[in-house]
Structures are given as structure tokens and as C-alpha cells.
Tab-separated table of C-alpha atoms in Angstrom:
chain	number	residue	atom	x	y	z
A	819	UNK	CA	-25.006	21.966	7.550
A	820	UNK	CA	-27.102	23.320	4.781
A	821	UNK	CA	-29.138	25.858	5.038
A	822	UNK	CA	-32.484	26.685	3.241
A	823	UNK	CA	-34.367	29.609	3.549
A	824	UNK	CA	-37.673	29.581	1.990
A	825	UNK	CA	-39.515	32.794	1.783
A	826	UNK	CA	-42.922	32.390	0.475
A	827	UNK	CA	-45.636	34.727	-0.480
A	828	UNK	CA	-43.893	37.647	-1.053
A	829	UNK	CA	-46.864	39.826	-1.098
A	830	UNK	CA	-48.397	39.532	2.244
A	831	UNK	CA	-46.920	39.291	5.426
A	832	UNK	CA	-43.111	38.033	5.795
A	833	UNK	CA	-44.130	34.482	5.981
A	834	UNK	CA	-40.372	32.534	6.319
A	835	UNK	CA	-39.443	28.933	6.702
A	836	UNK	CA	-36.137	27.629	7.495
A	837	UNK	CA	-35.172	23.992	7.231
A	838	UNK	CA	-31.932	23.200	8.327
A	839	UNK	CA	-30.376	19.448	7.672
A	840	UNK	CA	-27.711	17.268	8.172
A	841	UNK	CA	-26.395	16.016	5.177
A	842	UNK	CA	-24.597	12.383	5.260
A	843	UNK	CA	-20.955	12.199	5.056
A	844	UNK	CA	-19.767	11.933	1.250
A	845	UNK	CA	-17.351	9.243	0.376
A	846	UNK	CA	-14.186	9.730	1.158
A	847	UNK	CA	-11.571	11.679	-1.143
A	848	UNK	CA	-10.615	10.037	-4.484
A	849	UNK	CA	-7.073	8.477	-4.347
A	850	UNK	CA	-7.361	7.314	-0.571
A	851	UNK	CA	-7.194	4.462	1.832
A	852	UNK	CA	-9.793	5.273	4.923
A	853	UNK	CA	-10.240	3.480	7.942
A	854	UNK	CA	-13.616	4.103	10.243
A	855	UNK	CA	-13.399	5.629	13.259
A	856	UNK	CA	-12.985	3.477	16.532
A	857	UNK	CA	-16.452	3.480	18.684
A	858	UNK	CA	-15.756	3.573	22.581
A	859	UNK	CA	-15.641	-0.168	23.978
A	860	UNK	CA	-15.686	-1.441	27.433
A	861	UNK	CA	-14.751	-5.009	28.920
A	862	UNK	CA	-17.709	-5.181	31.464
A	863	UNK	CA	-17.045	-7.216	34.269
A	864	UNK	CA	-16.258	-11.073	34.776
A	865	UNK	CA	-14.567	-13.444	37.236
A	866	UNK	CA	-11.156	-14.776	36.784
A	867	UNK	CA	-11.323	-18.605	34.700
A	868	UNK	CA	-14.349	-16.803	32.640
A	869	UNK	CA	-13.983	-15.872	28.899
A	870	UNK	CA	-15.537	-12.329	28.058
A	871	UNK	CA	-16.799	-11.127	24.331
A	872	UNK	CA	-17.163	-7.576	24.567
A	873	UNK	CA	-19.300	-6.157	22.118
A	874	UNK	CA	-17.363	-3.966	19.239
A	875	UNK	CA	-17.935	-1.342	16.943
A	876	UNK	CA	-18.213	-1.742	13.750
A	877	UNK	CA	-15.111	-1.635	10.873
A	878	UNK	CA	-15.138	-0.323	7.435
A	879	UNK	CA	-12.274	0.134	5.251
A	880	UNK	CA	-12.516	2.157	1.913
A	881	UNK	CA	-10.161	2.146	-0.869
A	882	UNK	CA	-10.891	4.910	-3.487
A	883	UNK	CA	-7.066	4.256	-5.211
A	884	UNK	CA	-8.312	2.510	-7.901
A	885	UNK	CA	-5.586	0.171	-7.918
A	886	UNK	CA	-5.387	-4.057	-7.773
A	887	UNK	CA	-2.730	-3.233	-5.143
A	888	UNK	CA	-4.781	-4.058	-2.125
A	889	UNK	CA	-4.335	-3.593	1.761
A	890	UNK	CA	-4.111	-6.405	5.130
A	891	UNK	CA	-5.356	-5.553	8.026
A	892	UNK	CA	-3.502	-5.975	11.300
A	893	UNK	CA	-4.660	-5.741	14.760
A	894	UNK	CA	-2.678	-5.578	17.945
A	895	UNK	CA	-3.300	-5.893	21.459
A	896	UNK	CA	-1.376	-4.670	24.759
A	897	UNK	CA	-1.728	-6.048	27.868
A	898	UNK	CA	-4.618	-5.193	29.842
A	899	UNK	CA	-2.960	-3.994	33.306
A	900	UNK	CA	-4.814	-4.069	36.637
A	901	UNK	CA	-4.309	-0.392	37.377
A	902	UNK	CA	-4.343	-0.975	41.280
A	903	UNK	CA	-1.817	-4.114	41.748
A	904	UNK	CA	-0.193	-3.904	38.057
A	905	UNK	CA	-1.486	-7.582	37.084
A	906	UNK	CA	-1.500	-7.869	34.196
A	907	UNK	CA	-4.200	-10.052	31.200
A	908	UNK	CA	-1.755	-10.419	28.148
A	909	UNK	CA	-2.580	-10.513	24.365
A	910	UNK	CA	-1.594	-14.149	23.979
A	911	UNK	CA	-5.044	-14.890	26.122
A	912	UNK	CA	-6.743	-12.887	23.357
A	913	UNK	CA	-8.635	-14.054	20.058
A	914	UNK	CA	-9.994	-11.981	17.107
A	915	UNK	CA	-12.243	-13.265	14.124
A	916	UNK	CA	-14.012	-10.873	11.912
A	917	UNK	CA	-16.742	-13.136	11.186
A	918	UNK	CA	-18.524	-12.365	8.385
A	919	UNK	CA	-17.299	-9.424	6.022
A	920	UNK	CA	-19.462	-7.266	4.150
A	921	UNK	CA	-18.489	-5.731	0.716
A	922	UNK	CA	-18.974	-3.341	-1.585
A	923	UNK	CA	-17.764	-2.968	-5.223
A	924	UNK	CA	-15.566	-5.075	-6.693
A	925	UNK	CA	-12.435	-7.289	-4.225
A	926	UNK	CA	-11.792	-10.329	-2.649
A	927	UNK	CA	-11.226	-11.191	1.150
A	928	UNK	CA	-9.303	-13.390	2.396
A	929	UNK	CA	-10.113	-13.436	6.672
A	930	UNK	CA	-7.232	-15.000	8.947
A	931	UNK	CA	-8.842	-15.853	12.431
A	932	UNK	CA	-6.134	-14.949	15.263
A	933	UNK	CA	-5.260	-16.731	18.938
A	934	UNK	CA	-3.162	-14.309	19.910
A	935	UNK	CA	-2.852	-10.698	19.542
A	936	UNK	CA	0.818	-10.153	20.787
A	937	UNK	CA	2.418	-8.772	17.174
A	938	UNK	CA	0.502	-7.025	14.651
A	939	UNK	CA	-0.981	-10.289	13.231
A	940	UNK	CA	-2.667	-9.761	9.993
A	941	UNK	CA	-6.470	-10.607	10.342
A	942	UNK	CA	-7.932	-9.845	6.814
A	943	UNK	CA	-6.698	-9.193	3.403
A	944	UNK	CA	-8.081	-7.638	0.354
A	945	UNK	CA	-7.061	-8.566	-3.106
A	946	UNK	CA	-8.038	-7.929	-6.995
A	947	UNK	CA	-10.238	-4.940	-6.035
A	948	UNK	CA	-10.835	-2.552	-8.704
A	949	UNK	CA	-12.347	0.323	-8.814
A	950	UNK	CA	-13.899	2.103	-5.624
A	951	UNK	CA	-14.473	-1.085	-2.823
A	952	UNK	CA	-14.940	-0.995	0.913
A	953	UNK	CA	-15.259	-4.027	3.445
A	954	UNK	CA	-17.203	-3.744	6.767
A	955	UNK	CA	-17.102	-6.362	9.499
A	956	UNK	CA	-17.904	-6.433	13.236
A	957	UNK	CA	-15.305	-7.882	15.206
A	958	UNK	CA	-15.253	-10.590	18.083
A	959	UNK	CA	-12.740	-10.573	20.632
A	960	UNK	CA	-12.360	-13.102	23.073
A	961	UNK	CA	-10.256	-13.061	26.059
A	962	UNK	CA	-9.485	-15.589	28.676
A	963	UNK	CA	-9.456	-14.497	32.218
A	964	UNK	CA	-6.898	-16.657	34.348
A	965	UNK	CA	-7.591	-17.775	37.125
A	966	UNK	CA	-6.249	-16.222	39.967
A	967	UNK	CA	-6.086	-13.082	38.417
A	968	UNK	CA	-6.214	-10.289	40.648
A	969	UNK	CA	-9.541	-8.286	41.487
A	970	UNK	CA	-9.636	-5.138	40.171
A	971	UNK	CA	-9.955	-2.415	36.889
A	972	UNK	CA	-7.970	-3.510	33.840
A	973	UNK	CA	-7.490	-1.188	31.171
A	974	UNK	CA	-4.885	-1.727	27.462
A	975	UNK	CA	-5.280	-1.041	23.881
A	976	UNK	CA	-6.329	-2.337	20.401
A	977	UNK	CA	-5.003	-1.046	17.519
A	978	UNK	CA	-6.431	-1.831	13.636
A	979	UNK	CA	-3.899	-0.838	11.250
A	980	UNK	CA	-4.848	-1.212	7.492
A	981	UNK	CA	-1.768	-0.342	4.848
B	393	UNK	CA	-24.794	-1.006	0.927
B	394	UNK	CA	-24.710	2.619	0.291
B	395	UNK	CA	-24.428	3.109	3.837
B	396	UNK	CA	-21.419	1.834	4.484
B	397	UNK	CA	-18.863	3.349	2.264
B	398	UNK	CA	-20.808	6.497	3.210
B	399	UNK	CA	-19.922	6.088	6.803
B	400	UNK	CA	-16.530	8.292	6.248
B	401	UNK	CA	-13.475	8.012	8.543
B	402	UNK	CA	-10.197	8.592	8.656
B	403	UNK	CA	-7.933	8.415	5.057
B	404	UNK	CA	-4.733	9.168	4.021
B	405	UNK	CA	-3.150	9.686	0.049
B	406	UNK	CA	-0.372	10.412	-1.830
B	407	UNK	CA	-1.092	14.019	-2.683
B	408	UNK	CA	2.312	14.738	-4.449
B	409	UNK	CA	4.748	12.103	-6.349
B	410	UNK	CA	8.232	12.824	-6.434
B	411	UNK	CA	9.141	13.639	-10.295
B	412	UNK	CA	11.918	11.010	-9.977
B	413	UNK	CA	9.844	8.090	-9.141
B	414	UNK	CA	7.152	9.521	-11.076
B	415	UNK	CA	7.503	6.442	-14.069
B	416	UNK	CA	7.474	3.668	-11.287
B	417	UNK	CA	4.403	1.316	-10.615
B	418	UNK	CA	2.468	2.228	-7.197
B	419	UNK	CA	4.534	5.227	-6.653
B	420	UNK	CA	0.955	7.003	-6.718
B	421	UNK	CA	0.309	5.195	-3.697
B	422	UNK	CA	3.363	4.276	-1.834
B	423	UNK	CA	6.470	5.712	-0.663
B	424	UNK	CA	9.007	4.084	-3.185
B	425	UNK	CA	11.815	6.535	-3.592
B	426	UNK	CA	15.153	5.096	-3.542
B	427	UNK	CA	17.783	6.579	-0.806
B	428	UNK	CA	21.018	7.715	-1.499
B	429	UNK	CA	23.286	7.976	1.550
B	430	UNK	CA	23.589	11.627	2.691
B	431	UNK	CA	20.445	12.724	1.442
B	432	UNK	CA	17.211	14.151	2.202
B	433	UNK	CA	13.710	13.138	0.606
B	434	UNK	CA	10.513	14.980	1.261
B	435	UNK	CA	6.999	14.104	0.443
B	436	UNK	CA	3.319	15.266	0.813
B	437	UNK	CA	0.799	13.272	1.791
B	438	UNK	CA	-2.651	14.188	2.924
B	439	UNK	CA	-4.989	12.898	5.902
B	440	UNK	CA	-8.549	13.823	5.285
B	441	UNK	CA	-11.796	13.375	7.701
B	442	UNK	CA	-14.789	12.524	5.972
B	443	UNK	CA	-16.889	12.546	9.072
B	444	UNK	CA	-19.040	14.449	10.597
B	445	UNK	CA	-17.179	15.104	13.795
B	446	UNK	CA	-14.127	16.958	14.758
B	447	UNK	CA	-10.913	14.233	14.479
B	448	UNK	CA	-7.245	14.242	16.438
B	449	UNK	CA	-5.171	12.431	14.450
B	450	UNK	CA	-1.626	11.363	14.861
B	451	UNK	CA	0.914	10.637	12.287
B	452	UNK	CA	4.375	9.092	12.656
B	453	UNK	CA	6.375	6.394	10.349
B	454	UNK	CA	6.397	2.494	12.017
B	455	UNK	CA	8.611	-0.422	11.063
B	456	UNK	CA	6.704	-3.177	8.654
B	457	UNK	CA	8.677	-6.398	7.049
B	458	UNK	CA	8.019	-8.498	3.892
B	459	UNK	CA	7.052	-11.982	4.840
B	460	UNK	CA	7.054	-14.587	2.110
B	461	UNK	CA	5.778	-11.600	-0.437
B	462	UNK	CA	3.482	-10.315	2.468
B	463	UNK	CA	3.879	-6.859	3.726
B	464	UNK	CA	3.277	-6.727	7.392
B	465	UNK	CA	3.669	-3.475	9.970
B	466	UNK	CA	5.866	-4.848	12.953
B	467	UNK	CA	4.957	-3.220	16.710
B	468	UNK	CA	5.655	0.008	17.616
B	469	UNK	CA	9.237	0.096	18.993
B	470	UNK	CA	10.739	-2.491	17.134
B	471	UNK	CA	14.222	-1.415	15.590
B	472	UNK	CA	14.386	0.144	11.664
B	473	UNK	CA	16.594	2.165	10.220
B	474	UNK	CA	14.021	3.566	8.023
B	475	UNK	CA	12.123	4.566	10.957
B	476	UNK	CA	14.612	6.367	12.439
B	477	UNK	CA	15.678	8.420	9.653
B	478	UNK	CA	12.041	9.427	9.494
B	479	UNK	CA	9.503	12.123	10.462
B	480	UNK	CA	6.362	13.792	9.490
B	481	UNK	CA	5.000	17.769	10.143
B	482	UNK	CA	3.105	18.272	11.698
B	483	UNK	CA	2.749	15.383	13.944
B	484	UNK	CA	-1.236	15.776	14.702
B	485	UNK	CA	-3.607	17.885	13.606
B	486	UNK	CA	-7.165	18.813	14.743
B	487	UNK	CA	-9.264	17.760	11.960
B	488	UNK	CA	-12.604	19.414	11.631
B	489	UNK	CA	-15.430	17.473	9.867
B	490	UNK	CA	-14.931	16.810	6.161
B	491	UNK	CA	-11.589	18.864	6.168
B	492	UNK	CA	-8.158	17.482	5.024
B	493	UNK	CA	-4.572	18.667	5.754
B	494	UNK	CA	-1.162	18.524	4.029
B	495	UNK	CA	1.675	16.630	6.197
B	496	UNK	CA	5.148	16.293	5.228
B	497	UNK	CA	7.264	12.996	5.206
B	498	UNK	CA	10.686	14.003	5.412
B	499	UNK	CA	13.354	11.311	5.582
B	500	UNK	CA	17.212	12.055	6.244
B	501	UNK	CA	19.788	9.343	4.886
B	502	UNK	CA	22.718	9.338	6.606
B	503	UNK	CA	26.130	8.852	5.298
B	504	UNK	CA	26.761	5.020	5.838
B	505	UNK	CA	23.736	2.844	5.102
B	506	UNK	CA	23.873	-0.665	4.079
B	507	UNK	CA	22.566	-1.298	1.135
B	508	UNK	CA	18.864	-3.111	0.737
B	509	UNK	CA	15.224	-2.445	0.934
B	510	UNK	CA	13.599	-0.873	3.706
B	511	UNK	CA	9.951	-1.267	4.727
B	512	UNK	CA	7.766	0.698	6.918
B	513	UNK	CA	4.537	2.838	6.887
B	514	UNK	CA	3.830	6.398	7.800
B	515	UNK	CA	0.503	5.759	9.807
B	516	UNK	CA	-2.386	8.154	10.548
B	517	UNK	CA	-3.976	6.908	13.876
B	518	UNK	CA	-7.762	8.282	15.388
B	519	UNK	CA	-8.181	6.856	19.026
B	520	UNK	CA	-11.786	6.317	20.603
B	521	UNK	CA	-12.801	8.196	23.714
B	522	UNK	CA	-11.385	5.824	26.670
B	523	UNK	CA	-14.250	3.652	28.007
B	524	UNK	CA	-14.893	3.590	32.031
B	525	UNK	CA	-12.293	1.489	32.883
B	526	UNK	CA	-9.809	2.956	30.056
B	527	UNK	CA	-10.250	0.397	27.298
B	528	UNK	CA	-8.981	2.822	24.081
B	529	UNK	CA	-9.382	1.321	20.577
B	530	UNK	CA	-7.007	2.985	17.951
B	531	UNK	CA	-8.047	2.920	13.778
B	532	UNK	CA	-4.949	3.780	11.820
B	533	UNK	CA	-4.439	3.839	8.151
B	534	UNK	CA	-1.496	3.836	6.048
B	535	UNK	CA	0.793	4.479	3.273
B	536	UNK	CA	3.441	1.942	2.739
B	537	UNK	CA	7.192	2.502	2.537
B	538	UNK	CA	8.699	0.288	-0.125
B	539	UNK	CA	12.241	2.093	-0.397
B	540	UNK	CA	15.763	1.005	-1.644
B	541	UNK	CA	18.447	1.880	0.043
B	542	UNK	CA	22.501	2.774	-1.534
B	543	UNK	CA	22.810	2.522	-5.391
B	544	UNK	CA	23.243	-1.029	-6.193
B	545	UNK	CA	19.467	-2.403	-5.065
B	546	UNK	CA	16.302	-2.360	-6.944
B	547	UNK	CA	13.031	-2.025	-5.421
B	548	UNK	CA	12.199	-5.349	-4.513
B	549	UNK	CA	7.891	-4.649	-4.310
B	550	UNK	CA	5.936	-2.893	-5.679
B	551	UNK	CA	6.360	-5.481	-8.832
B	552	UNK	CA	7.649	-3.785	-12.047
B	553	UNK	CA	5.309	-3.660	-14.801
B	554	UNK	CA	6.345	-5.273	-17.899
B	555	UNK	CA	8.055	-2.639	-20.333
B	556	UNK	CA	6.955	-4.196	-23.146
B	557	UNK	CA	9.548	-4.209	-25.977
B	558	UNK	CA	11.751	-7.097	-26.376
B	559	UNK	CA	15.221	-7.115	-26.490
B	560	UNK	CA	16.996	-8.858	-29.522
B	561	UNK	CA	19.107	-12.342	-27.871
B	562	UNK	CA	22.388	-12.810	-29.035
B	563	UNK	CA	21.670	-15.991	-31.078
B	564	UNK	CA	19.246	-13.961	-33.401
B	565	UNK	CA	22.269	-11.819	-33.919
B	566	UNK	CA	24.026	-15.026	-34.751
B	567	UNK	CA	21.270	-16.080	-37.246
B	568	UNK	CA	20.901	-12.704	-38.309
B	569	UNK	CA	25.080	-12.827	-39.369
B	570	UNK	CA	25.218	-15.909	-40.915
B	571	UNK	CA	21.920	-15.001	-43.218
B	572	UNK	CA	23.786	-11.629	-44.157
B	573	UNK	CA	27.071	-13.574	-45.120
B	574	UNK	CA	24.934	-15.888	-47.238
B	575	UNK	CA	22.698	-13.363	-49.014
B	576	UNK	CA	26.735	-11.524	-49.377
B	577	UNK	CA	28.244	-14.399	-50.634
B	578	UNK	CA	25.496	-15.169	-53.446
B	579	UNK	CA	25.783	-11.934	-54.659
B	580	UNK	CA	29.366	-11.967	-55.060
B	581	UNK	CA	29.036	-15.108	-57.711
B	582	UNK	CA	26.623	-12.913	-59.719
B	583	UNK	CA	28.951	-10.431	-60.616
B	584	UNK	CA	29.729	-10.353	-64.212
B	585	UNK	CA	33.499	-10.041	-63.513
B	586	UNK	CA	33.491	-13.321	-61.359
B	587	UNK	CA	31.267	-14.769	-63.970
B	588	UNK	CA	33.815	-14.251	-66.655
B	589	UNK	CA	36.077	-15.734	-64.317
B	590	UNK	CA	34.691	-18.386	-63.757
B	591	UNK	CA	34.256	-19.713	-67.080
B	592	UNK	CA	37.956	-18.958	-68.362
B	593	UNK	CA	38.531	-21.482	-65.868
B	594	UNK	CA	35.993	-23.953	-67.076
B	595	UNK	CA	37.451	-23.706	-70.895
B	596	UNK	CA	41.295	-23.947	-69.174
B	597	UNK	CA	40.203	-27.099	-67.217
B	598	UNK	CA	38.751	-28.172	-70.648
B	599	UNK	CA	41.458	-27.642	-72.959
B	600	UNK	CA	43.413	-29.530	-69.896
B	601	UNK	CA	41.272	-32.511	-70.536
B	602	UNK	CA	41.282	-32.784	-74.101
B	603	UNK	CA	45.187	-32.940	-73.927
């Protein structure tokens, strides 16, 4: 928060103004690897033999090294489990694709389109970056609903990991 | 564009290199120190949030392998010695916005290890707030653990730069030997002692001849 007090016309009357704003985050420190934060996601609601493509936040990695070394980034899915009956939707039925990825600065990116998120399966890579770089991309995940599976709530876990 | 790489998040960094792997390539940005059995290696790293909301973070070493040159984290759970010697303090922190925090690796070597290079990554995670139906996404960022293990290894990654100065091969030495008994040799006829010599024996082959 920054605060600014402006006092004006000193002479008459206290006549005071005070404008507070919210300044936008800086870039992160010098010498790091950051990751964005995870936005809240939901499933929604289907019918078994249906394919859903919930909507995702957003995903921005930024390297200030200043290094060629690079990074991949891995994602990772658990099973969703039916918290009533314990069915479970497994990662295998699962897709990822970052679709188009946005840069900044100077790297290359390679983008590796998964069909199944049971290990941490490498989904992008950056390479001959110099300098301060970031990539952004918006994911799409698309899971298969068997059919037959059980009514109910499912709820799991996906995991980006960038080193 | 700006925008973007404005957004902040979650980061992680070296914040203190070991003085002994101080010369090697990428030890300013992975964990490359070599383990000796019976030992115990510490080293600071730092998590920062350069958002503008409060963070939980958690921080804990996972297992990664080298396939065909390619460094990939395995799943949580899956076995590694490297893992297990492992830890980091504190575990999580409570990151206000735009604050950063020391945490310290510290891996214990045991007595027998096989020797070899181990791979794994000391991971800083930030979770999303569970959705409805308790969908949690999970960001985590990391600094790689490229570390020989025993005395007889090298580091197999990060690459080693090129030193630079070349080392002489043993059949320059042999030219170099044979050039030095050459330049010896010729020298050896120009001394005026061998010279004197040497034509005695031309006027005794002479007088030789004329008989």
C-alpha cells in the first residue's frame, strides 16, 4: 500500500487529501524460478460416457536466473474419488495440452500434449532462454467419464511442478 | 506483455552456494554438492512471494530421474535414497505479500552409500482454495538436486564447462624429443674439438690412400 498525503494550501483552512493505491506486484526476485499461483477450479457436473473441459486458471512461469539452463514442466493427476461410494475417475482417463504459450523475453518452447496424467509427465519445456523470460499458457484438461460410473461428488488433485 | 511477468507468484533461489562447489557450472542454481558417506551438507535457499496476497507454502525434497539427458521429478512416494537422507526447516511458512524467507536443506549421508548420482528436487508447493466439490490445484517450483554420491563419481549433469587450456599429448612430447636430439646432435659436430677431429681423420684416410 502506498500512502500519499497531500496537504494543500497551507494558509487557510487544513484542506487534506489522501490517495491511497495499490501498487502492482514487482517482478519477482533476481536469481529465481517462480511459478503462479493456482486459481480455484471446479469440475461442474456431467453424466457418466460424457467428456468434461473444465475451465483453468491461467499459468505463468518466470525465470529471473539468467542462465541457458532452462526448466520442464510436469503435471500430475490423482484419481478423482467419489467421496460417498469411493469410485474412483483415474488419471489415465485424463488429457492436458497447453495450447498456445505466450512469451516474454528471450526462450524457446517446446509443448508435449499428454493422454494420461498418471506420472509426472512433462508437458512443456523451455530452452536457450537468456536473460529474464516468462511463459504463460491456459491449460485444457479433458477427462473421460466412464460409463457406469457411480453418481455422486468426485474430488483429486493436480499438481504443476516446474524445476 | 508486461502484465504477465508482473503477475508474481511463488519462487524459489539459491541464496547461498557452498564454498566447495562454488567453481562448478549451475551450482548457483542447483543443488550439486557431492556426498561423502557419513556426512552432513546444509544449504540455504529462499522462497519468496511476489504477490499481493498472504501465501502457505510447503517445502520438502521429491525423487526426479534423468531420462535420455532429461531431468524429470518422479511421484511423490516413489523410493530415493536422496530423498530420504533429506529435509528442509522449516517445512512451511506463512508468507505475507511480497515477503521472502530463508529455509534450510540439510541432507545426512549415511555411512554405506553406493556410489552414483542422485537426482531429486527440493519443491516449494502453494495449493488453491479447494473448489465445492474439493478439486485442489497445487503450483510448485523447484530447485534441482544433481548430486554425486561416494568419491569415485563425477557429476554426471549439470555439463562441465570447457576449462580451456589444452593439455600437451604424448606424441608432441615425442616430436618435441626427437627435435631436441637433432638440434643436440648438430651442435655437437660444430665444436671446434670434433672439428679438428674430424679432419685428422680425413688426412689419415688420405695418406691411407696415397699408399
Amino acid at each position: 500500500m502506498v500512502l500519499a498525503v497531500l496537504i494543500s494550501a497551507p494558509v487557510r483552512a487544513t484542506d487534506m487529501t489522501l490517495t491511497i493505491t495499490t501498487p502492482s506486484a514487482p517482478p519477482p526476485p533476481a536469481g529465481s524460478l517462480t511459478i503462479s499461483v493456482p486459481a480455484t477450479f471446479d469440475l461442474g457436473s456431467s453424466t457418466a460416457g460424457a467428456t468434461i473441459a473444465p475451465t483453468m486458471g491461467s499459468v505463468t512461469v518466470t525465470d529471473t536466473r539468467g542462465t541457458a539452463a532452462g526448466w520442464t514442466v510436469g503435471v500430475i493427476a490423482s484419481a478423482l474419488t467419489n467421496t460417498t461410494v469411493g469410485n474412483t475417475i483415474t488419471p489415465t482417463a485424463m488429457s492436458y495440452s497447453t495450447g498456445l504459450i505466450t512469451t516474454t523475453g528471450t526462450v524457446t518452447m517446446l509443448e508435449q500434449d499428454q493422454t494420461n496424467l498418471t506420472g509426472v509427465v512433462p508437458i512443456a519445456t523451455a530452452s536457450l532462454g537468456s536473460g529474464i523470460f516468462s511463459a504463460t499458457w491456459t491449460p485444457s484438461l479433458d477427462i473421460v467419464i466412464a460409463l457406469g460410473s457411480a453418481d455422486g461428488v468426485y474430488s483429486g488433485t493436480l499438481t504443476h511442478s516446474v524445476a | 506483455m508486461v502484465q504477465s511477468s508482473n503477475q508474481g507468484g511463488l519462487g524459489i533461489r539459491i541464496s547461498q552456494i557452498p564454498s566447495e562447489v562454488e567453481s562448478l557450472p549451475n551450482s548457483g542454481i542447483y543443488i550439486v554438492t557431492r556426498l561423502l558417506p557419513s556426512t552432513t551438507h546444509t544449504q540455504r535457499l529462499e522462497v519468496s512471494n511476489s504477490t499481493t496476497k498472504p501465501m502457505h507454502v510447503l517445502i520438502y525434497p521429491g525423487p526426479a530421474k534423468l531420462v535420455d539427458g532429461n531431468f524429470l521429478p518422479l511421484a511423490q512416494g516413489s523410493k530415493s535414497e536422496l530423498v530420504s537422507w533429506s529435509s528442509v526447516s522449516p517445512s512451511s511458512i506463512d508468507l505475507p505479500p511480497m515477503k521472502s524467507s530463508e529455509v534450510t536443506v540439510t541432507i545426512k549421508v549415511p555411512a554405506e552409500v553406493s556410489p552414483g548420482t542422485d537426482f531429486g528436487v527440493i519443491w516449494a508447493a502453494v495449493a488453491s482454495t479447494p473448489s465445492a466439490s474439493g478439486v485442489v490445484s497445487i503450483n510448485r517450483v523447484g530447485i534441482r538436486m544433481y548430486t554425486p554420491v561416494g568419491t569415485t563419481t563425477t557429476s554426471s549433469t549439470p555439463p562441465p564447462v570447457s576449462s580451456g587450456h589444452s593439455h600437451t599429448s604424448e606424441f608432441q612430447w615425442l616430436v618435441i624429443g626427437i627435435l631436441a636430439f637433432a638440434v643436440c646432435a648438430l651442435a655437437y659436430r660444430e665444436l671446434p674439438f670434433v672439428k679438428k677431429q674430424r679432419k685428422e681423420r680425413r688426412r689419415a684416410l688420405k695418406k691411407l690412400e696415397r699408399r
